[in-house]
Amino acid sequence: MLSKIVRTVANQLILFILIFGLYVIAHGQITPGGGFQGGAVIVSGVVMLLVAFSSKELKKSLRERVLSIMESTGALIFIILAFVGIGTAFFYNLLVGTPIFGHIPPIGPNPGDIWTGGVVPLMNLAVGIKVVAGLSAVVLALALFSSGEEVEE
Amino acid sequence: MASLIAQSPILIIAIPLAAAFLIPLIGMVSQKARNALVVVSLVFVAFLVFALARDISINGIHIYTLGATSPDLTIPTGFMVPVRIILEVDGMSVFFSIIWSIVSLAAAIYSLSHIASETGQTRFYTLLMLMVMGGFGLMYTGDLFNLFVFLEIASISGAALIAYRTKFADTQEGGFKYIVVSAIASLMVLFAIGLLYAQYNSLNIAYLAQVIQYTTLDKIALALFLIAFAMKTGMVPLHLWFPDAYSVAPASITGMLVITSHACMYAAFRICFTLYGGVINAPVVGWIIIAFGLLTMFVGVTMAVYQKDVMRFMSYHAISQLGYMWIGVGVGLAVLGNPQLLATFGRDAMSGGIFHILNHAMYKPLLFFTGGALFHYTGTRDLTKMGGLAHKMKWTTILYMIGTLSISGIPPLNGFSSKILIYESVYQFHPILTITGIIVSILTLASFTKAFHSAFMGAELPEYKRGKEVPRSMIIGMLILAAGIIFVTLFPSLVVDWAIHPAADALIDQSAYINAVTGAIP
Amino acid sequence: MKFILGSGYTFWNPLIWIIVFLVVMVMVYFFRRRGQKGYKKGTDQARIFLCGEEVPEAEQRHIRVGNIYWGFFETLKEYYNFILKPHTGIINDYILWFVVAIAITVIILLIAGLAK
Amino acid sequence: MRQVTGLIALIVLVAFLVWGVLPPTMRDFGYPPSDMDDYIIENAQEQTGNNNVVASVVFDYRGFDTLGEATILFTAVTGVLLLLRASKRRKESS
Amino acid sequence: MEHIPLNFPFLAAALLVGISFYIIIFKKNLIKLIMGIAMMASGVNLFLVALGYRAGGNAPIYTDVPEGPMVLPVPQALTLTSIVINVAVLALMLTIVIRIYRHTGSLDSEKSRKLKG
């Protein structure tokens, strides 16, 4: 539990970190970045909250149970997206050419289009959910354990 | 059914993975449903594995290209190099995956009551399914970097499972040693993969085997591959982590870890025979493997006689048994360039080594399970505190005797039928190998007799008067493996013809593996 | 289906072995039948005689693992002192062996390459 | 003794690694052989509809690796939460 | 920077691996051991990503890319995968080390050792 100034600044700053992380996740198919990177950005915000407030404070809002549910859900979305194409082959990118995320960008240098990439943006989103939940669960668990209390069943 | 067979290589990997992702959600609802999911998915995977094995024995190598417009389209149309990740299943892979499916099913059933008194069972089963998936991927993939990824999956889940009983200090130490060793070995494997990619700009094993030239960099990469996988396998003098990790894990996990070390041995064979098979300096590498194998057999068994901790004692025996397989396959590698010698005794030696892998995968997990049953009954692993347990644990005693007779090569059990193949074929390569093998076999029998006497024989000790036989699911898990032992004992020639010779030929015949990828233009 | 496992020089057939084993068992039982008739359980002739000392209880008579094969280890003392030295249990030494093995293997492979 | 052995083996290994990555044995830095990668760079756009070629490699051409990578993260998180769990029945450490 | 002589990035990667091996072999502190493994992972990742560099190449992303060659995308994907893998390994290692310290009260790989022989 740091000083009031730090806590207030962290409260304001977490919003921008969240927006930036979501931007990195959402534009993974046209700009550098993707699910892992954006998720790591968001988890850095979680770590900032962990430093500003104590781990016990943060535990009230971030439950282990919710985090593990989120993580399993993200992983399941990922593997289901991989299974969708199994009519052709596992991991077949079958959304290319369809209206959802299916636009084909002009070949060569172009100013990018958010509705491209087939299943890639959805996989980015699933991986982003998974990474956010997983890494914040790890950080929270380590902080709680080193502050004396153990993770519940 | 045909489409199921066509998709089975990826289903065998993806079904345990999906189950592992589902288990945390289901475990919150009900524990019975979770256990049922574990067992049912493993049974279904075992069924798929056997169906795939039958299909491969008929139609040859099975190819699955991930993400292509058709699973057989290994190379994009109008291009010469495989781009996507390819799963390639031949006789060797499917042989190992049969072992892995049986042992993982037995281990899962065994765990149901072995860890019933512990906390955190949901995550335990999640990691168990992830370990199963990692093992299957390691055996099926035809892509080097993908092999590294699955190696890491198996290692991390294994380390977390070794350290499962967190209330003891030694379990944490064993898990730490295992993960440090695995991380360093995997990083060296990755470095070697980078060395190969730098020269040939490909990661596909078949394509690399076609274009590889055995330059200096390839030699350094071969050494890194060989020693890294040998360390994961537990080859003397890199075996030191092996008993520390295996003796502290829950017994079901120890049984599975034995097969993961066999999977790393499979990766080493795949590298030596398939990737470098055309260009390798076979006698030199074969003699390196044989020398390490002799050391492994002898040091392992002599250390085992000395032990007083039952799981440690069995771990050292696992090390010494690995030496037989190294010697058998090493002799085959040493004469790989000479078709006449290969036909005379090389193929038999390799068949003996691979057959011994099958037998060892049956009786060593069985022995580890009985050791876990002793721990479950007495609460200790120390043999000096045990005695007279045969009065209470009748099933465990019988199963332990089956395992003991089998591991020490007493006829008619299956250990004998693989050892006789190894002895007679290896003798023509160099007699000292057979002599060492027989001495090691004698010492094995002696040490297991000692353990049997001190644990089961004698009058009933007062501290173990009350208490009853271990729960039923542990017995069932052990009986599955015992049934496998009896089957291999009664029909050795059947197993050799249907499973062992195809595996050995798949190792020897490098061109089939290559043509399956680079020759398959639809 | 055939049971014979041929390795080119000999064969191994579990059924024949089992049959021979059963025959030998029958013979052994036959010889045992012709043993002493005067043996009676529970009488003095079944008790252990230890030079007149009284015999300890069965629990104390159990030989613990530490005492088995004492002569074996006594004979091979030098070997075990030598072989137990590397088994330090320190993780750093494990990695040291790893590096040593890689170095030796690389040297052997490169020298063999030069010779070829 | 241990120090000497370790240093000698380490020096030998590092010498071989350094010798291996220097020009006579290793190709020049910046001029890689690139059949597979050229194919990916040319065809990534119309095959996967991605501007970001790395993303198309990560999620389409080598998507299975990424699945394994996500699995490894899942494994590590599960392992960490498993090892940091509260073990109810306390015993003395053996 | 058209042509870097003497493969300096590869050289740096090899030396990083060597230094981390020195740390892992000769430092008894478990945390330092883990630092050594992290350094080795960085060295291998540097080697992988340096394999993909093409002289004067741009990032392989077609969004408003200037004309010219592109660096190879596959090594970047491999490096991304390998970085995440090493993060996972380090997290698990640190967890086990915390447990070991709770049990034995020591971080020395020789004092905190219970399994031997």
mmCIF file of C-alpha atoms in Angstrom, chain B residues 48-369:
data_model
loop_
_atom_site.group_PDB
_atom_site.id
_atom_site.type_symbol
_atom_site.label_atom_id
_atom_site.label_comp_id
_atom_site.label_asym_id
_atom_site.label_seq_id
_atom_site.Cartn_x
_atom_site.Cartn_y
_atom_site.Cartn_z
ATOM 1 C CA LEU B 48 -7.575 -44.086 -31.969
ATOM 2 C CA VAL B 49 -3.938 -45.057 -31.527
ATOM 3 C CA PHE B 50 -4.665 -48.708 -32.178
ATOM 4 C CA ALA B 51 -6.794 -47.886 -35.208
ATOM 5 C CA LEU B 52 -3.997 -45.704 -36.569
ATOM 6 C CA ALA B 53 -1.462 -48.480 -35.935
ATOM 7 C CA ARG B 54 -3.576 -50.919 -37.919
ATOM 8 C CA ASP B 55 -3.951 -48.402 -40.734
ATOM 9 C CA ILE B 56 -0.200 -47.789 -40.843
ATOM 10 C CA SER B 57 0.587 -51.512 -40.905
ATOM 11 C CA ILE B 58 -1.589 -51.657 -44.046
ATOM 12 C CA ASN B 59 -1.023 -48.350 -45.856
ATOM 13 C CA GLY B 60 2.403 -47.244 -44.669
ATOM 14 C CA ILE B 61 3.461 -43.830 -43.395
ATOM 15 C CA HIS B 62 0.653 -41.450 -42.425
ATOM 16 C CA ILE B 63 1.017 -37.753 -43.273
ATOM 17 C CA TYR B 64 -0.991 -34.821 -41.912
ATOM 18 C CA THR B 65 -0.249 -31.262 -43.008
ATOM 19 C CA LEU B 66 -1.647 -28.685 -40.619
ATOM 20 C CA GLY B 67 -3.567 -25.802 -42.149
ATOM 21 C CA ALA B 68 -3.120 -26.863 -45.763
ATOM 22 C CA THR B 69 -6.007 -27.004 -48.217
ATOM 23 C CA SER B 70 -5.747 -30.804 -48.004
ATOM 24 C CA PRO B 71 -4.002 -32.892 -45.319
ATOM 25 C CA ASP B 72 -1.786 -34.714 -47.859
ATOM 26 C CA LEU B 73 -0.602 -31.499 -49.517
ATOM 27 C CA THR B 74 2.787 -31.497 -47.855
ATOM 28 C CA ILE B 75 4.399 -29.091 -50.325
ATOM 29 C CA PRO B 76 2.442 -26.089 -51.657
ATOM 30 C CA THR B 77 1.571 -26.452 -55.334
ATOM 31 C CA GLY B 78 4.223 -24.907 -57.532
ATOM 32 C CA PHE B 79 6.899 -24.961 -54.815
ATOM 33 C CA MET B 80 9.683 -27.302 -53.754
ATOM 34 C CA VAL B 81 10.046 -26.866 -49.978
ATOM 35 C CA PRO B 82 7.546 -27.868 -47.242
ATOM 36 C CA VAL B 83 6.303 -24.705 -45.556
ATOM 37 C CA ARG B 84 3.681 -25.795 -43.044
ATOM 38 C CA ILE B 85 4.032 -28.019 -39.994
ATOM 39 C CA ILE B 86 3.706 -31.686 -40.936
ATOM 40 C CA LEU B 87 2.773 -34.551 -38.643
ATOM 41 C CA GLU B 88 4.460 -37.701 -39.878
ATOM 42 C CA VAL B 89 3.586 -41.021 -38.279
ATOM 43 C CA ASP B 90 5.549 -44.143 -39.203
ATOM 44 C CA GLY B 91 6.053 -47.492 -37.525
ATOM 45 C CA MET B 92 8.442 -46.158 -34.899
ATOM 46 C CA SER B 93 6.196 -43.276 -33.835
ATOM 47 C CA VAL B 94 3.113 -45.416 -33.615
ATOM 48 C CA PHE B 95 4.987 -48.078 -31.662
ATOM 49 C CA PHE B 96 5.966 -45.522 -29.035
ATOM 50 C CA SER B 97 2.504 -44.012 -28.991
ATOM 51 C CA ILE B 98 0.917 -47.413 -28.312
ATOM 52 C CA ILE B 99 3.146 -47.750 -25.233
ATOM 53 C CA TRP B 100 2.366 -44.200 -24.156
ATOM 54 C CA SER B 101 -1.393 -44.603 -24.491
ATOM 55 C CA ILE B 102 -1.453 -47.808 -22.436
ATOM 56 C CA VAL B 103 0.803 -46.527 -19.663
ATOM 57 C CA SER B 104 -0.938 -43.142 -19.400
ATOM 58 C CA LEU B 105 -4.318 -44.865 -19.096
ATOM 59 C CA ALA B 106 -2.969 -47.143 -16.368
ATOM 60 C CA ALA B 107 -1.366 -44.188 -14.579
ATOM 61 C CA ALA B 108 -4.568 -42.140 -14.691
ATOM 62 C CA ILE B 109 -6.613 -45.003 -13.257
ATOM 63 C CA TYR B 110 -3.928 -45.578 -10.631
ATOM 64 C CA SER B 111 -3.954 -41.895 -9.633
ATOM 65 C CA LEU B 112 -7.682 -41.899 -8.954
ATOM 66 C CA SER B 113 -7.153 -43.302 -5.484
ATOM 67 C CA HIS B 114 -3.402 -42.802 -5.097
ATOM 68 C CA ILE B 115 -3.753 -39.016 -4.669
ATOM 69 C CA ALA B 116 -7.307 -39.141 -3.297
ATOM 70 C CA SER B 117 -6.191 -37.682 0.033
ATOM 71 C CA GLU B 118 -4.335 -34.708 -1.482
ATOM 72 C CA THR B 119 -5.515 -31.207 -2.385
ATOM 73 C CA GLY B 120 -5.393 -29.633 -5.825
ATOM 74 C CA GLN B 121 -6.522 -32.712 -7.726
ATOM 75 C CA THR B 122 -8.135 -30.745 -10.559
ATOM 76 C CA ARG B 123 -4.857 -29.108 -11.513
ATOM 77 C CA PHE B 124 -3.111 -32.452 -11.087
ATOM 78 C CA TYR B 125 -5.323 -34.033 -13.740
ATOM 79 C CA THR B 126 -4.994 -30.979 -15.983
ATOM 80 C CA LEU B 127 -1.231 -31.320 -15.924
ATOM 81 C CA LEU B 128 -1.482 -35.069 -16.421
ATOM 82 C CA MET B 129 -3.503 -34.604 -19.605
ATOM 83 C CA LEU B 130 -1.072 -31.932 -20.792
ATOM 84 C CA MET B 131 1.802 -34.339 -20.212
ATOM 85 C CA VAL B 132 0.008 -37.011 -22.234
ATOM 86 C CA MET B 133 -0.511 -34.511 -25.061
ATOM 87 C CA GLY B 134 3.127 -33.447 -24.973
ATOM 88 C CA GLY B 135 4.274 -37.036 -25.241
ATOM 89 C CA PHE B 136 2.051 -37.767 -28.228
ATOM 90 C CA GLY B 137 3.146 -34.595 -29.993
ATOM 91 C CA LEU B 138 6.792 -35.433 -29.379
ATOM 92 C CA MET B 139 6.265 -38.796 -31.028
ATOM 93 C CA TYR B 140 4.168 -37.671 -33.995
ATOM 94 C CA THR B 141 5.617 -34.389 -35.172
ATOM 95 C CA GLY B 142 7.783 -34.162 -38.267
ATOM 96 C CA ASP B 143 8.992 -30.641 -37.563
ATOM 97 C CA LEU B 144 12.064 -29.834 -35.489
ATOM 98 C CA PHE B 145 10.837 -26.703 -33.753
ATOM 99 C CA ASN B 146 7.503 -28.332 -33.038
ATOM 100 C CA LEU B 147 9.437 -31.183 -31.432
ATOM 101 C CA PHE B 148 11.136 -28.635 -29.164
ATOM 102 C CA VAL B 149 7.768 -27.155 -28.193
ATOM 103 C CA PHE B 150 6.324 -30.535 -27.231
ATOM 104 C CA LEU B 151 9.507 -31.427 -25.376
ATOM 105 C CA GLU B 152 9.001 -28.298 -23.281
ATOM 106 C CA ILE B 153 5.342 -29.106 -22.645
ATOM 107 C CA ALA B 154 6.220 -32.571 -21.375
ATOM 108 C CA SER B 155 9.082 -31.206 -19.261
ATOM 109 C CA ILE B 156 7.168 -28.376 -17.582
ATOM 110 C CA SER B 157 4.108 -30.453 -16.749
ATOM 111 C CA GLY B 158 6.365 -33.235 -15.516
ATOM 112 C CA ALA B 159 8.294 -30.880 -13.235
ATOM 113 C CA ALA B 160 5.112 -29.424 -11.758
ATOM 114 C CA LEU B 161 3.776 -32.945 -11.171
ATOM 115 C CA ILE B 162 7.004 -34.147 -9.573
ATOM 116 C CA ALA B 163 6.735 -31.333 -7.025
ATOM 117 C CA TYR B 164 3.068 -32.135 -6.448
ATOM 118 C CA ARG B 165 3.363 -33.126 -2.763
ATOM 119 C CA THR B 166 4.385 -29.663 -1.605
ATOM 120 C CA LYS B 167 4.445 -30.538 2.076
ATOM 121 C CA PHE B 168 7.683 -32.468 1.681
ATOM 122 C CA ALA B 169 10.962 -30.663 0.987
ATOM 123 C CA ASP B 170 12.554 -33.348 -1.200
ATOM 124 C CA THR B 171 9.733 -33.231 -3.752
ATOM 125 C CA GLN B 172 10.443 -29.551 -4.358
ATOM 126 C CA GLU B 173 14.131 -30.271 -4.774
ATOM 127 C CA GLY B 174 13.446 -33.069 -7.243
ATOM 128 C CA GLY B 175 11.118 -30.908 -9.290
ATOM 129 C CA PHE B 176 13.629 -28.082 -9.352
ATOM 130 C CA LYS B 177 16.418 -30.344 -10.540
ATOM 131 C CA TYR B 178 14.183 -31.813 -13.222
ATOM 132 C CA ILE B 179 13.083 -28.463 -14.604
ATOM 133 C CA VAL B 180 16.599 -26.999 -14.587
ATOM 134 C CA VAL B 181 17.978 -29.989 -16.458
ATOM 135 C CA SER B 182 15.065 -29.964 -18.900
ATOM 136 C CA ALA B 183 15.326 -26.245 -19.554
ATOM 137 C CA ILE B 184 19.045 -26.399 -20.324
ATOM 138 C CA ALA B 185 18.702 -29.499 -22.495
ATOM 139 C CA SER B 186 15.819 -27.939 -24.407
ATOM 140 C CA LEU B 187 17.753 -24.715 -24.945
ATOM 141 C CA MET B 188 20.658 -26.672 -26.379
ATOM 142 C CA VAL B 189 18.233 -28.488 -28.675
ATOM 143 C CA LEU B 190 16.893 -25.109 -29.796
ATOM 144 C CA PHE B 191 20.420 -23.861 -30.460
ATOM 145 C CA ALA B 192 21.103 -26.904 -32.611
ATOM 146 C CA ILE B 193 17.843 -26.327 -34.488
ATOM 147 C CA GLY B 194 19.013 -22.774 -35.131
ATOM 148 C CA LEU B 195 22.316 -24.087 -36.475
ATOM 149 C CA LEU B 196 20.459 -26.290 -38.936
ATOM 150 C CA TYR B 197 18.017 -23.540 -39.916
ATOM 151 C CA ALA B 198 20.884 -21.147 -40.567
ATOM 152 C CA GLN B 199 22.268 -23.385 -43.285
ATOM 153 C CA TYR B 200 19.253 -24.987 -44.953
ATOM 154 C CA ASN B 201 16.423 -22.557 -44.120
ATOM 155 C CA SER B 202 13.977 -25.302 -43.266
ATOM 156 C CA LEU B 203 12.624 -26.963 -40.149
ATOM 157 C CA ASN B 204 11.057 -30.074 -41.655
ATOM 158 C CA ILE B 205 12.916 -33.240 -40.664
ATOM 159 C CA ALA B 206 12.333 -35.030 -43.977
ATOM 160 C CA TYR B 207 13.428 -32.083 -46.111
ATOM 161 C CA LEU B 208 16.498 -31.485 -43.925
ATOM 162 C CA ALA B 209 17.395 -35.157 -44.201
ATOM 163 C CA GLN B 210 17.289 -34.739 -47.976
ATOM 164 C CA VAL B 211 19.540 -31.680 -48.205
ATOM 165 C CA ILE B 212 21.841 -32.128 -45.180
ATOM 166 C CA GLN B 213 25.574 -32.283 -45.921
ATOM 167 C CA TYR B 214 27.279 -33.095 -42.584
ATOM 168 C CA THR B 215 29.340 -29.943 -42.433
ATOM 169 C CA THR B 216 31.159 -28.851 -39.263
ATOM 170 C CA LEU B 217 28.071 -27.016 -38.044
ATOM 171 C CA ASP B 218 26.023 -30.154 -38.579
ATOM 172 C CA LYS B 219 28.496 -32.120 -36.460
ATOM 173 C CA ILE B 220 28.233 -29.599 -33.625
ATOM 174 C CA ALA B 221 24.446 -29.694 -33.945
ATOM 175 C CA LEU B 222 24.478 -33.501 -33.867
ATOM 176 C CA ALA B 223 26.529 -33.481 -30.662
ATOM 177 C CA LEU B 224 24.141 -30.979 -29.073
ATOM 178 C CA PHE B 225 21.082 -33.005 -30.104
ATOM 179 C CA LEU B 226 22.551 -36.312 -28.975
ATOM 180 C CA ILE B 227 23.790 -35.206 -25.556
ATOM 181 C CA ALA B 228 20.730 -33.087 -24.812
ATOM 182 C CA PHE B 229 18.332 -35.938 -25.517
ATOM 183 C CA ALA B 230 20.650 -38.367 -23.713
ATOM 184 C CA MET B 231 20.511 -36.117 -20.665
ATOM 185 C CA LYS B 232 16.723 -36.092 -20.800
ATOM 186 C CA THR B 233 16.872 -39.871 -21.115
ATOM 187 C CA GLY B 234 19.145 -40.391 -18.134
ATOM 188 C CA MET B 235 22.320 -41.763 -19.689
ATOM 189 C CA VAL B 236 25.341 -42.159 -17.423
ATOM 190 C CA PRO B 237 27.157 -39.830 -16.608
ATOM 191 C CA LEU B 238 24.195 -37.507 -17.166
ATOM 192 C CA HIS B 239 21.887 -39.621 -15.016
ATOM 193 C CA LEU B 240 22.450 -37.828 -11.704
ATOM 194 C CA TRP B 241 19.142 -35.934 -11.791
ATOM 195 C CA PHE B 242 17.231 -39.081 -12.638
ATOM 196 C CA PRO B 243 16.793 -40.743 -9.217
ATOM 197 C CA ASP B 244 16.298 -37.413 -7.472
ATOM 198 C CA ALA B 245 13.362 -36.569 -9.695
ATOM 199 C CA TYR B 246 11.838 -40.019 -10.070
ATOM 200 C CA SER B 247 11.993 -41.079 -6.459
ATOM 201 C CA VAL B 248 9.995 -38.155 -5.055
ATOM 202 C CA ALA B 249 7.186 -37.929 -7.608
ATOM 203 C CA PRO B 250 3.797 -39.551 -7.044
ATOM 204 C CA ALA B 251 4.103 -43.142 -8.258
ATOM 205 C CA SER B 252 1.696 -42.721 -11.175
ATOM 206 C CA ILE B 253 3.716 -39.762 -12.438
ATOM 207 C CA THR B 254 6.937 -41.722 -12.061
ATOM 208 C CA GLY B 255 5.492 -44.420 -14.278
ATOM 209 C CA MET B 256 4.707 -41.830 -16.930
ATOM 210 C CA LEU B 257 8.101 -40.135 -16.595
ATOM 211 C CA VAL B 258 9.737 -43.426 -17.553
ATOM 212 C CA ILE B 259 7.892 -43.259 -20.851
ATOM 213 C CA THR B 260 8.798 -39.605 -21.351
ATOM 214 C CA SER B 261 12.435 -40.607 -21.086
ATOM 215 C CA HIS B 262 11.691 -43.265 -23.709
ATOM 216 C CA ALA B 263 10.141 -40.548 -25.858
ATOM 217 C CA CYS B 264 13.351 -38.522 -25.622
ATOM 218 C CA MET B 265 15.195 -41.703 -26.629
ATOM 219 C CA TYR B 266 12.861 -41.885 -29.618
ATOM 220 C CA ALA B 267 13.805 -38.312 -30.502
ATOM 221 C CA ALA B 268 17.500 -39.208 -30.299
ATOM 222 C CA PHE B 269 16.944 -42.207 -32.603
ATOM 223 C CA ARG B 270 14.939 -40.020 -34.980
ATOM 224 C CA ILE B 271 17.781 -37.510 -35.126
ATOM 225 C CA CYS B 272 20.522 -40.113 -35.591
ATOM 226 C CA PHE B 273 18.750 -42.445 -38.043
ATOM 227 C CA THR B 274 16.318 -40.276 -39.963
ATOM 228 C CA LEU B 275 17.732 -36.768 -39.933
ATOM 229 C CA TYR B 276 21.441 -37.657 -40.218
ATOM 230 C CA GLY B 277 20.931 -41.178 -41.496
ATOM 231 C CA GLY B 278 22.268 -40.632 -45.000
ATOM 232 C CA VAL B 279 25.400 -38.706 -44.146
ATOM 233 C CA ILE B 280 26.272 -39.714 -40.587
ATOM 234 C CA ASN B 281 29.637 -41.264 -39.745
ATOM 235 C CA ALA B 282 27.761 -44.290 -38.439
ATOM 236 C CA PRO B 283 30.484 -46.387 -36.734
ATOM 237 C CA VAL B 284 31.784 -43.462 -34.673
ATOM 238 C CA VAL B 285 28.369 -42.331 -33.438
ATOM 239 C CA GLY B 286 27.346 -45.942 -32.895
ATOM 240 C CA TRP B 287 30.420 -46.579 -30.763
ATOM 241 C CA ILE B 288 29.778 -43.395 -28.761
ATOM 242 C CA ILE B 289 26.267 -44.619 -28.008
ATOM 243 C CA ILE B 290 27.482 -48.144 -27.197
ATOM 244 C CA ALA B 291 30.176 -46.872 -24.810
ATOM 245 C CA PHE B 292 27.679 -44.661 -22.993
ATOM 246 C CA GLY B 293 25.267 -47.593 -22.928
ATOM 247 C CA LEU B 294 27.772 -49.962 -21.298
ATOM 248 C CA LEU B 295 28.536 -47.339 -18.654
ATOM 249 C CA THR B 296 24.821 -46.806 -18.143
ATOM 250 C CA MET B 297 24.060 -50.488 -17.589
ATOM 251 C CA PHE B 298 26.889 -51.143 -15.169
ATOM 252 C CA VAL B 299 26.872 -47.957 -13.070
ATOM 253 C CA GLY B 300 23.093 -47.988 -12.865
ATOM 254 C CA VAL B 301 22.827 -51.493 -11.496
ATOM 255 C CA THR B 302 25.745 -51.199 -9.087
ATOM 256 C CA MET B 303 24.262 -48.018 -7.664
ATOM 257 C CA ALA B 304 20.885 -49.735 -7.420
ATOM 258 C CA VAL B 305 22.222 -52.579 -5.261
ATOM 259 C CA TYR B 306 23.436 -49.933 -2.836
ATOM 260 C CA GLN B 307 20.125 -48.080 -2.397
ATOM 261 C CA LYS B 308 17.800 -48.247 0.608
ATOM 262 C CA ASP B 309 14.968 -46.032 -0.679
ATOM 263 C CA VAL B 310 12.574 -48.189 -2.678
ATOM 264 C CA MET B 311 11.760 -45.614 -5.390
ATOM 265 C CA ARG B 312 15.412 -44.548 -5.742
ATOM 266 C CA PHE B 313 16.387 -48.197 -6.061
ATOM 267 C CA MET B 314 13.882 -48.687 -8.864
ATOM 268 C CA SER B 315 14.997 -45.477 -10.563
ATOM 269 C CA TYR B 316 18.573 -46.725 -10.727
ATOM 270 C CA HIS B 317 17.258 -49.941 -12.233
ATOM 271 C CA ALA B 318 15.414 -47.899 -14.843
ATOM 272 C CA ILE B 319 18.752 -46.278 -15.706
ATOM 273 C CA SER B 320 20.516 -49.614 -16.045
ATOM 274 C CA GLN B 321 17.724 -50.999 -18.221
ATOM 275 C CA LEU B 322 17.988 -47.993 -20.527
ATOM 276 C CA GLY B 323 21.533 -49.160 -21.219
ATOM 277 C CA TYR B 324 20.245 -52.326 -22.926
ATOM 278 C CA MET B 325 18.210 -50.247 -25.371
ATOM 279 C CA TRP B 326 21.117 -47.904 -26.093
ATOM 280 C CA ILE B 327 23.376 -50.883 -26.801
ATOM 281 C CA GLY B 328 20.876 -52.682 -28.993
ATOM 282 C CA VAL B 329 20.098 -49.686 -31.165
ATOM 283 C CA GLY B 330 23.682 -48.432 -31.021
ATOM 284 C CA VAL B 331 24.912 -51.683 -32.567
ATOM 285 C CA GLY B 332 22.328 -51.249 -35.288
ATOM 286 C CA LEU B 333 23.579 -47.722 -35.902
ATOM 287 C CA ALA B 334 27.218 -48.797 -35.947
ATOM 288 C CA VAL B 335 26.594 -51.230 -38.813
ATOM 289 C CA LEU B 336 24.089 -48.987 -40.592
ATOM 290 C CA GLY B 337 26.406 -48.369 -43.527
ATOM 291 C CA ASN B 338 27.027 -52.073 -44.114
ATOM 292 C CA PRO B 339 23.957 -53.855 -45.511
ATOM 293 C CA GLN B 340 25.440 -57.333 -45.134
ATOM 294 C CA LEU B 341 26.279 -56.950 -41.421
ATOM 295 C CA LEU B 342 22.987 -55.145 -40.949
ATOM 296 C CA ALA B 343 21.099 -58.113 -42.348
ATOM 297 C CA THR B 344 23.246 -60.552 -40.347
ATOM 298 C CA PHE B 345 22.791 -59.122 -36.857
ATOM 299 C CA GLY B 346 22.189 -55.343 -36.973
ATOM 300 C CA ARG B 347 18.464 -55.570 -37.553
ATOM 301 C CA ASP B 348 18.115 -58.187 -34.827
ATOM 302 C CA ALA B 349 20.052 -56.002 -32.412
ATOM 303 C CA MET B 350 17.803 -53.031 -33.130
ATOM 304 C CA SER B 351 14.733 -55.238 -32.811
ATOM 305 C CA GLY B 352 16.006 -56.453 -29.461
ATOM 306 C CA GLY B 353 16.598 -52.914 -28.228
ATOM 307 C CA ILE B 354 13.187 -51.733 -29.345
ATOM 308 C CA PHE B 355 11.525 -54.855 -27.953
ATOM 309 C CA HIS B 356 13.249 -54.140 -24.661
ATOM 310 C CA ILE B 357 11.753 -50.637 -24.730
ATOM 311 C CA LEU B 358 8.299 -52.225 -24.931
ATOM 312 C CA ASN B 359 8.999 -54.665 -22.097
ATOM 313 C CA HIS B 360 10.613 -52.028 -19.927
ATOM 314 C CA ALA B 361 7.636 -49.764 -20.504
ATOM 315 C CA MET B 362 5.443 -52.562 -19.176
ATOM 316 C CA TYR B 363 7.287 -53.762 -16.084
ATOM 317 C CA LYS B 364 9.027 -50.640 -14.858
ATOM 318 C CA PRO B 365 5.843 -48.599 -14.400
ATOM 319 C CA LEU B 366 4.360 -51.699 -12.756
ATOM 320 C CA LEU B 367 7.258 -51.814 -10.295
ATOM 321 C CA PHE B 368 6.984 -48.082 -9.640
ATOM 322 C CA PHE B 369 3.276 -48.530 -8.994
#
